[in-house]
Short mmCIF file of C-alpha atoms and ligand atoms in Angstrom, two decimals:
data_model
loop_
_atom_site.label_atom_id
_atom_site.label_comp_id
_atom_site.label_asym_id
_atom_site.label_seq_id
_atom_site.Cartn_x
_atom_site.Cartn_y
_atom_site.Cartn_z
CA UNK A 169 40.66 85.46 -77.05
CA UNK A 170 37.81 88.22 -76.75
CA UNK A 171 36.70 87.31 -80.35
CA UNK A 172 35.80 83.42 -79.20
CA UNK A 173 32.22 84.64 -78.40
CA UNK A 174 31.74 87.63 -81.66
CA UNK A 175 33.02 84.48 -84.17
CA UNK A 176 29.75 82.49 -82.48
CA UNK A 177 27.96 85.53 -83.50
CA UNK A 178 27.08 86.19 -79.53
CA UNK A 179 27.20 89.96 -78.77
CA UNK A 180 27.34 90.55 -74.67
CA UNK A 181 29.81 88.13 -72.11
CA UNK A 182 26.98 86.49 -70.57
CA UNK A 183 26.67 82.97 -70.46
CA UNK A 184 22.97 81.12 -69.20
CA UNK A 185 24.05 78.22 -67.40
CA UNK A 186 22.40 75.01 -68.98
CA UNK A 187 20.14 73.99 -65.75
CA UNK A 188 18.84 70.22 -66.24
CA UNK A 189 15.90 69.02 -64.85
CA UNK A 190 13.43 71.54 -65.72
CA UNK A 191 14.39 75.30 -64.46
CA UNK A 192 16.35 76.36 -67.53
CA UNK A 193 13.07 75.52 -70.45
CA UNK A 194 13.28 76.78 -74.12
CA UNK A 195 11.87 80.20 -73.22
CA UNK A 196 14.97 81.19 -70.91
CA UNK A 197 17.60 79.78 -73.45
CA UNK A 198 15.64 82.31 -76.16
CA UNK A 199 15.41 84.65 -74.40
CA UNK A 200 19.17 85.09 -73.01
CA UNK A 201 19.88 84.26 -76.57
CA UNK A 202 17.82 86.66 -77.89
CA UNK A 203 19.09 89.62 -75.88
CA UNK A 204 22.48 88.89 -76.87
CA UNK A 205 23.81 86.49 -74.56
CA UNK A 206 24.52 82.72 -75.00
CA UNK A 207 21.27 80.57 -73.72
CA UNK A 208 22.54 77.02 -72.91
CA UNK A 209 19.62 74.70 -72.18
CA UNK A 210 20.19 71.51 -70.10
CA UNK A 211 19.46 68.29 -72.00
CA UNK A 212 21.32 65.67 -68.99
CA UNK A 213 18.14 63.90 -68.02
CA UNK A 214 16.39 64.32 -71.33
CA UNK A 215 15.58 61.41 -74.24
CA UNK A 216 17.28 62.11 -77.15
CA UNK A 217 13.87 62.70 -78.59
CA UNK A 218 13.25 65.52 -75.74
CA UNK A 219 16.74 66.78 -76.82
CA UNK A 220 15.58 66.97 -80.58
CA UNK A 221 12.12 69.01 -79.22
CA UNK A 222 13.81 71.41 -76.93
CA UNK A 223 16.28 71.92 -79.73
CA UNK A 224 13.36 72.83 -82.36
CA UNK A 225 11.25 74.95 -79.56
CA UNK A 226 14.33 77.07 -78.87
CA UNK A 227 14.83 77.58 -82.60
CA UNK A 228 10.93 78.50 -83.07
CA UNK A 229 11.93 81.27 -80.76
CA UNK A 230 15.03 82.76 -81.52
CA UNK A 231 17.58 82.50 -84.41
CA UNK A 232 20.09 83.36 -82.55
CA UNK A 233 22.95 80.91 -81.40
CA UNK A 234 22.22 78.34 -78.01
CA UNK A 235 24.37 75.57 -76.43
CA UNK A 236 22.87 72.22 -75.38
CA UNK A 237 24.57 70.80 -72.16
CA UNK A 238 25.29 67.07 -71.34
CA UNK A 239 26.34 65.23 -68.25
CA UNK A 240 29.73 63.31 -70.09
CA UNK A 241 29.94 60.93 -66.62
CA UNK A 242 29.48 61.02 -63.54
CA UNK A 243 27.13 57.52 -63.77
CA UNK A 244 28.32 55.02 -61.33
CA UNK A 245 28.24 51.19 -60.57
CA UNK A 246 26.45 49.35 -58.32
CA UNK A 247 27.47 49.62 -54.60
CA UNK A 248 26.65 47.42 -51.75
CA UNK A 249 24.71 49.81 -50.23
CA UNK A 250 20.87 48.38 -48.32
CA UNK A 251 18.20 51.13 -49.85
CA UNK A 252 15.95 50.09 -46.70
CA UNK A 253 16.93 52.87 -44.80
CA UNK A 254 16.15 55.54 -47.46
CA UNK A 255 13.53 54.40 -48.50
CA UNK A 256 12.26 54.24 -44.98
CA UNK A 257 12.67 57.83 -44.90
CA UNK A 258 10.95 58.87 -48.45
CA UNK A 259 8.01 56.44 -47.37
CA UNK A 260 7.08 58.96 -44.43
CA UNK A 261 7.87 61.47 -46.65
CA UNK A 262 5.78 59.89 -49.73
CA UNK A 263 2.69 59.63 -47.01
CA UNK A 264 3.19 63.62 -45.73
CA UNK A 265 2.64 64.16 -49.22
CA UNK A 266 -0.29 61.60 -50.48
CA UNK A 267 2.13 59.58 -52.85
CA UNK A 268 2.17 56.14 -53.08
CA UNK A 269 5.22 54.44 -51.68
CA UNK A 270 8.32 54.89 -52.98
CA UNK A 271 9.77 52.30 -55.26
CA UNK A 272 13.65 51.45 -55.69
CA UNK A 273 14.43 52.02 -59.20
CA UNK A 274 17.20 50.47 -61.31
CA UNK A 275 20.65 51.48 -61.58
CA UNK A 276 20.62 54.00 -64.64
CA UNK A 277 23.79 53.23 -67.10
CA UNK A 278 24.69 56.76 -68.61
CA UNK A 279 22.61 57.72 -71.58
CA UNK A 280 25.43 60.22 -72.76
CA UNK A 281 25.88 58.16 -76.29
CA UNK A 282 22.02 58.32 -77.31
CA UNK A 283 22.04 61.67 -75.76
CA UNK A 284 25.24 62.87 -77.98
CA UNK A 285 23.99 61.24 -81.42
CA UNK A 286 20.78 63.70 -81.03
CA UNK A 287 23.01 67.15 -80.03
CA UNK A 288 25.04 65.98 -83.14
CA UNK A 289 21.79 65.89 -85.21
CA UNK A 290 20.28 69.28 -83.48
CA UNK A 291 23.19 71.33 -84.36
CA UNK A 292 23.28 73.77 -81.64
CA UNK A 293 26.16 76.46 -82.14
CA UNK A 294 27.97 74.91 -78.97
CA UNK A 295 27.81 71.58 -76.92
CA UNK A 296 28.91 72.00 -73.38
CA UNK A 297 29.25 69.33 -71.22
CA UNK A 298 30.38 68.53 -67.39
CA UNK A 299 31.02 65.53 -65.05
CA UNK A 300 33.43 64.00 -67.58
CA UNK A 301 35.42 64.22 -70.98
CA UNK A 302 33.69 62.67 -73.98
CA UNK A 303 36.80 60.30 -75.90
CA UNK A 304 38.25 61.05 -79.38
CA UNK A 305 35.56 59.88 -81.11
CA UNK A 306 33.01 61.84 -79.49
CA UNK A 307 35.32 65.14 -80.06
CA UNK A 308 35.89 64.33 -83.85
CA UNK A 309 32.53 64.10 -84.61
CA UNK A 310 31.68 67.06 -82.75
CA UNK A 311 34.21 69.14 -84.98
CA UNK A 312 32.57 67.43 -88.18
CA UNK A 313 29.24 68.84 -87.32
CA UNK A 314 30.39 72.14 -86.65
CA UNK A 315 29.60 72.59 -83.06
CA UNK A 316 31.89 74.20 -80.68
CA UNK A 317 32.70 72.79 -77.66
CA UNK A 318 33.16 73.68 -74.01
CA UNK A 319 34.08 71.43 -70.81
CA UNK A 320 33.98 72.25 -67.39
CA UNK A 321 36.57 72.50 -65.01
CA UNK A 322 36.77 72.16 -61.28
CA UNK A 323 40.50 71.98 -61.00
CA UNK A 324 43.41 73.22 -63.36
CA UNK A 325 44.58 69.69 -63.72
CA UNK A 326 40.68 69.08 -65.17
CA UNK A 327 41.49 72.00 -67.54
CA UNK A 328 44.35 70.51 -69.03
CA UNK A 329 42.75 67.24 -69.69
CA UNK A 330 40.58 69.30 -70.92
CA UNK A 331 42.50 71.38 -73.34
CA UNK A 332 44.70 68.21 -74.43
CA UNK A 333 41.84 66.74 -75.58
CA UNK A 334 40.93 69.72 -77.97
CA UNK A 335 38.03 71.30 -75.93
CA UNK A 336 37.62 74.89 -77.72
CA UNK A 337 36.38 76.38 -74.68
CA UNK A 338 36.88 75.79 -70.48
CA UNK A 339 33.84 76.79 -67.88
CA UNK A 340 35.87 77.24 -65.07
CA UNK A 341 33.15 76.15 -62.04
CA UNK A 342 34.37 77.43 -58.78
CA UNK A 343 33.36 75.81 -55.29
CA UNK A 344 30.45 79.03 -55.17
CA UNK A 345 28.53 77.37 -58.00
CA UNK A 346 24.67 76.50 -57.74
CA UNK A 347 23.86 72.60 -58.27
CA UNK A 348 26.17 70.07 -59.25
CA UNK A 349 30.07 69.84 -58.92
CA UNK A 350 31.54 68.86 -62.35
CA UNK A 351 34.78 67.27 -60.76
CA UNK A 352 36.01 64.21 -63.21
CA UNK A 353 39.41 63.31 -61.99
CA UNK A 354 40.16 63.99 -57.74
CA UNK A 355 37.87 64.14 -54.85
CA UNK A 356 35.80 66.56 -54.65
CA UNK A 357 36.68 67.57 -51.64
CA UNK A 358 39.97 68.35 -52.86
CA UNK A 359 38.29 70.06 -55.83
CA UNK A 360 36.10 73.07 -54.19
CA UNK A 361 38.40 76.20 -55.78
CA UNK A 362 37.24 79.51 -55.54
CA UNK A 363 36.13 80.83 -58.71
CA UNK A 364 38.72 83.53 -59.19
CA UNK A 365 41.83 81.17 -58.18
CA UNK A 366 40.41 78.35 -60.77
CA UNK A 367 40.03 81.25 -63.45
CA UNK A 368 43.33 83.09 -63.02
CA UNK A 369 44.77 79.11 -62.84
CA UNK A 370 43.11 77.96 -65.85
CA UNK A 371 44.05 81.22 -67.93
CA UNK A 372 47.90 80.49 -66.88
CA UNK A 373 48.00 77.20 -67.55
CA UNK A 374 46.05 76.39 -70.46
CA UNK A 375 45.60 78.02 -73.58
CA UNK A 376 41.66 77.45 -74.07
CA UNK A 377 39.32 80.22 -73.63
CA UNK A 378 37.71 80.71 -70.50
CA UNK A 379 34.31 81.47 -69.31
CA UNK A 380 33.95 81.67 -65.58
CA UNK A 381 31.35 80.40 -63.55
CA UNK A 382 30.19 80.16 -59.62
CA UNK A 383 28.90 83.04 -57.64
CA UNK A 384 28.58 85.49 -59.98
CA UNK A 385 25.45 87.59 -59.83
CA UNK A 386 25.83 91.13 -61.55
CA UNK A 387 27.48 92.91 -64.33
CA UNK A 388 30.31 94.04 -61.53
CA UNK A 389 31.43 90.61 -61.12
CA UNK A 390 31.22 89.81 -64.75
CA UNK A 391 33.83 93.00 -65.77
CA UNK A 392 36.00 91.57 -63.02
CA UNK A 393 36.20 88.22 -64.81
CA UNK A 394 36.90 89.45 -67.85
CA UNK A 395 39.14 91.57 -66.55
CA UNK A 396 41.20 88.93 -65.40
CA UNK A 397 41.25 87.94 -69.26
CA UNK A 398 37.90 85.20 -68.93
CA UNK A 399 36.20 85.16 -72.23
CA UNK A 400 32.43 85.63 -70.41
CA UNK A 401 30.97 84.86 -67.08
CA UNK A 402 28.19 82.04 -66.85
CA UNK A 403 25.78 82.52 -64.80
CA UNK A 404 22.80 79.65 -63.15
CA UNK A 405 21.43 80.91 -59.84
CA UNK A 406 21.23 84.79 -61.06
CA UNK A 407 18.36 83.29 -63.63
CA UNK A 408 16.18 80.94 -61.53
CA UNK A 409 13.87 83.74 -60.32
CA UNK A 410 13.17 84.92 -64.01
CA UNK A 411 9.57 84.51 -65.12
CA UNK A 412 10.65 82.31 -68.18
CA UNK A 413 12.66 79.90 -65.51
CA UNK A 414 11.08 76.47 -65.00
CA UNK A 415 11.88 76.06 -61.43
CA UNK A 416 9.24 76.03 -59.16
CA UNK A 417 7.26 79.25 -57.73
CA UNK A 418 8.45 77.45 -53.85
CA UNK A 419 12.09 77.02 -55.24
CA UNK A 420 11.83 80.50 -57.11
CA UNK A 421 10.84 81.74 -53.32
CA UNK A 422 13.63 80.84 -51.51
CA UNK A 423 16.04 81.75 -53.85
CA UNK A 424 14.47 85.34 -53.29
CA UNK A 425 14.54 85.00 -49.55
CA UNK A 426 17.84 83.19 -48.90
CA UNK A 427 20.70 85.04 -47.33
CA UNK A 428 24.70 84.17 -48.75
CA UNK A 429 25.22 81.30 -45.76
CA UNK A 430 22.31 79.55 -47.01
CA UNK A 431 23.86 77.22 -49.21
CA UNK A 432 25.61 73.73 -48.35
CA UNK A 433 27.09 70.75 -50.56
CA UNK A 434 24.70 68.10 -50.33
CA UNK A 435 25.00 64.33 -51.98
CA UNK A 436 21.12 63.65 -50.41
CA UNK A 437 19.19 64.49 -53.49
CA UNK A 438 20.95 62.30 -56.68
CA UNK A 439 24.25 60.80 -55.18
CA UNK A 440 26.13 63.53 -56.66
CA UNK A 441 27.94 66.66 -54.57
CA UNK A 442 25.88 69.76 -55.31
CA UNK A 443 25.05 72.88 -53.48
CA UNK A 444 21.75 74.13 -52.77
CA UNK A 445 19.36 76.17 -49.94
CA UNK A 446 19.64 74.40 -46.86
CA UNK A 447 16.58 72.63 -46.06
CA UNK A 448 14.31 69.41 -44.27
CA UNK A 449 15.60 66.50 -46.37
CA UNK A 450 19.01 67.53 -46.43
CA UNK A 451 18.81 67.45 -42.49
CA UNK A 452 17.07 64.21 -42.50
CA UNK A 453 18.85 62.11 -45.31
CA UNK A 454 22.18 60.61 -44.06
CA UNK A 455 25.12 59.82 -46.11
CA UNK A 456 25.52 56.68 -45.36
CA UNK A 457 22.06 56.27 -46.98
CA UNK A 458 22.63 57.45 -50.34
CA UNK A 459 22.87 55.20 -53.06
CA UNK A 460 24.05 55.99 -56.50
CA UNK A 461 24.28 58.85 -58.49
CA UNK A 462 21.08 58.25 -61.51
CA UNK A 463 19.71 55.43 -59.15
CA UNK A 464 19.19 58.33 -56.11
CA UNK A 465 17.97 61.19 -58.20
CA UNK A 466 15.38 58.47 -60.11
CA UNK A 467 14.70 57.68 -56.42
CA UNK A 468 14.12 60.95 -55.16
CA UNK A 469 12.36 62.14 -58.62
CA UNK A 470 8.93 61.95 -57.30
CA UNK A 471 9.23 63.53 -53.99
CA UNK A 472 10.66 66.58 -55.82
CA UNK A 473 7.96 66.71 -58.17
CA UNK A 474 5.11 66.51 -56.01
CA UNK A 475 6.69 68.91 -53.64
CA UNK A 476 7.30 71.20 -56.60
CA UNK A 477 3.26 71.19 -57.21
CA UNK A 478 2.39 71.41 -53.78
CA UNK A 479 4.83 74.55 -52.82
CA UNK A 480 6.62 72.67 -50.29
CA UNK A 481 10.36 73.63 -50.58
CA UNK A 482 11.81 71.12 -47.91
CA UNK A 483 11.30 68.36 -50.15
CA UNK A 484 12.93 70.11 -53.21
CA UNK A 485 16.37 70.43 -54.41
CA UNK A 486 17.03 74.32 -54.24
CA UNK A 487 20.28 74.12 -56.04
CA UNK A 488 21.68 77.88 -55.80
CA UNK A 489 25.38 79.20 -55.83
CA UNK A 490 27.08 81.56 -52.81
CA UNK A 491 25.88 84.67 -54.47
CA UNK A 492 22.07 83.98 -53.60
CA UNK A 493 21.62 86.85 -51.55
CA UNK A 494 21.87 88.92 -54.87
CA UNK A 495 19.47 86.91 -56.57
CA UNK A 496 16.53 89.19 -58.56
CA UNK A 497 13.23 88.56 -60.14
CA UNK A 498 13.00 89.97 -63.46
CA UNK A 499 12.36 88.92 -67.20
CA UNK A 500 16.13 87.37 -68.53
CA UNK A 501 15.91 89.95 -71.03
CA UNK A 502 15.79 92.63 -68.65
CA UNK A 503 18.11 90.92 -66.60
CA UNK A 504 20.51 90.61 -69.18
CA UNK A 505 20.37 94.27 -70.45
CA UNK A 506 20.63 95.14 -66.67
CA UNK A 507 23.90 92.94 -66.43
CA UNK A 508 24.77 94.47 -70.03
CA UNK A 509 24.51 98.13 -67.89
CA UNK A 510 26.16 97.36 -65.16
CA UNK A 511 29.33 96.04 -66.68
CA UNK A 512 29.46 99.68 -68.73
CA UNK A 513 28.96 101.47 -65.63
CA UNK A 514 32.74 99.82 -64.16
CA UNK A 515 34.24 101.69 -67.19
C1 FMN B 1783 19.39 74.91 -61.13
C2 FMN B 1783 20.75 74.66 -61.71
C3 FMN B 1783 20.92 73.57 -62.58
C4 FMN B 1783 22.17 73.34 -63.17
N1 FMN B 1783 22.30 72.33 -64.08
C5 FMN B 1783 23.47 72.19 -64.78
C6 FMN B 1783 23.56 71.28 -65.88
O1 FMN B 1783 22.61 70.60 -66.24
N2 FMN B 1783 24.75 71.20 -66.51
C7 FMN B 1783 25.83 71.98 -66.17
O2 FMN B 1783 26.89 71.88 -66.80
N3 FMN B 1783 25.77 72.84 -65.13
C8 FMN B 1783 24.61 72.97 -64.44
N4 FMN B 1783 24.53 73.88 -63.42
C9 FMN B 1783 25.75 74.58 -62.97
C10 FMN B 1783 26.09 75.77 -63.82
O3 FMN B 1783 26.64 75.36 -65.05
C11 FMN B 1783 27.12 76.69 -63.15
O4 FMN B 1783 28.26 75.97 -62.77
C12 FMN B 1783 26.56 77.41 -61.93
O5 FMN B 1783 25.22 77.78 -62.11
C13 FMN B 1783 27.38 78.65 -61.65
O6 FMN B 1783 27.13 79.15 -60.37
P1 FMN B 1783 25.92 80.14 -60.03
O7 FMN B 1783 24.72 79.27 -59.94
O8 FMN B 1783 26.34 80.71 -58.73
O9 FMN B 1783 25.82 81.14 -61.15
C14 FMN B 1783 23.28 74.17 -62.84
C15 FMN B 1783 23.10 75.24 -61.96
C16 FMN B 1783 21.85 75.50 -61.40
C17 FMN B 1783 21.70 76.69 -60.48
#
């Protein structure tokens, strides 16, 4: 399979993990993109219009292929649960930072249809996607378009779903991964597999290329994957320092600062298991609180963004993966063609 990533026309093993919400912006996908990797920019909480925009900005700046990245799932009904007590909580926090108070927003439904139908029109090289498995439908007119597709897997049985459903590529996201958990069909509890085990599993059992993701922070790591016969490692936290990164200077911070045990799953910021830098709300914000995944992240939206603008990391969601520690600040380019050395130097 080591020709999967030369037929896209992408010259180095190095996946950019699509990051949602703002850290991974049009300038980071180029410029991965550009110096030879695969830049995969994060469209899950974007309009399809926003999806059509970053699509165009990325191609303003590089003509090299990109991957757009969906959340396929992961949406979920309405619970019983009483919002009072959270929103008890983000009103003191709302005050500590001059906001008004916080309001309980709708129940999203998933906007992965409206979402889809704009990919489908932006033609990106690859559509990768996570939380779920789009149907038949989805996949045929994926193939029509031209667009290559990858899913990600938490567990092997995810990868053969996966793979049965014609998927022509698997990110295999071990437990170390930064942000959210992609697990579609068990608990996640049950689905936290090291990185290695899920690759080496995934490679056996399944006949899909993989690319190999969670933890992985240097060109080392990335020789050892492929070594194991993974197609490319993809890597999230690694770029979050980088200048072109949207994250914020506080998140960008303690990504530099944090030491390996930093990290913990958390549900407390959208509903949804992810792992990030440990910090205030995650200590404050129960479980038992925590309503929804779309309804909790809309909820917890604008404490993150004003905490963002006033450098005030408790308050934001410091998603990073168990390689942290390793984390540099550098231009992606650089960073790339420092990953690109590295690899060389295990030959
Ligand atoms: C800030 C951030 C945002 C992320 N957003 C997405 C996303 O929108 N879609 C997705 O499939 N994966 C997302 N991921 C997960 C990555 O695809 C990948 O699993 C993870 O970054 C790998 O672990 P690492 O961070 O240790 O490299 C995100 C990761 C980070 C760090």
């Amino acid at each position: 399979m080591p020709d999967f990533l030369a037929k896209l026309g992408v010259e180095h093993p190095i996946v950019l993990a699509p990051m949602a919400g703002g850290t991974g912006t049009p300038q980071l996908v180029a410029a991965v993109s550009n110096a030879g990797g695969l830049g995969s920019w994060g469209g899950a909480y974007s309009t399809p219009q926003q999806i059509l925009d970053a699509a165009r900005a990325i191609r303003a700046l590089t003509s090299k292929p990109f991957a757009i990245n969906l959340f396929a799932g992961g949406y979920e009904p309405e619970r019983t649960v009483d919002p009072a007590p959270m929103l008890a909580l983000l009103g003191d926090i709302h005050r500590e930072l001059g906001l008004t108070a916080p309001v309980l927003p709708p129940n999203p439904r998933s906007p992965f249809d409206d979402q889809l139908a704009a990919v489908i029109e932006a033609r990106p090289a690859v559509f990768s996607f996570t939380f779920g498995l789009p149907d038949a439908d989805a996949f045929a007119r994926l193939r029509r378009a031209e667009i290559v597709t990858c899913g990600t897997a938490t567990t092997v049985e995810e990868g053969k779903r996966l793979a049965e459903a014609g998927v022509d590529s698997i990110a295999a996201q071990g437990e170390e991964a930064g942000a959210h958990r992609g697990t579609f069909i068990n608990s996640f509890k049950a689905s936290m597999v090291p990185m290695r085990a899920l690759t080496r599993g995934l490679l056996k059992e399944t006949r899909a290329p993989v690319i190999a993701s969670g933890g992985i922070m240097d060109g080392r790591e990335i020789a050892e994957v492929l070594g194991m016969g993974a197609v490319a490692g993809q890597l999230g936290t690694a770029f979050v320092a980088c200048p072109e990164s949207g994250a914020p200077q506080a998140y960008k911070d303690a990504i530099l600062a944090a030491r390996s045990d930093d990290t913990d799953i958390t549900r407390v910021f959208s509903g949804r298991p992810a792992r990030g830098l440990r910090n205030r709300f995650m200590a404050v914000a129960r479980e038992e609180w925590i309503l929804p995944f779309g309804q909790q992240n809309d909820l917890t939206r604008p404490m993150r963004g004003e905490a963002g603008k006033q450098g005030k990391a408790d308050y934001l969601s410091l998603w990073a993966g168990r390689g942290v520690a390793q984390a540099r600040s550098m231009p992606a380019a650089e960073l790339v063609r420092t990953l690109v050395a590295e690899m060389a130097a295990t030959r």
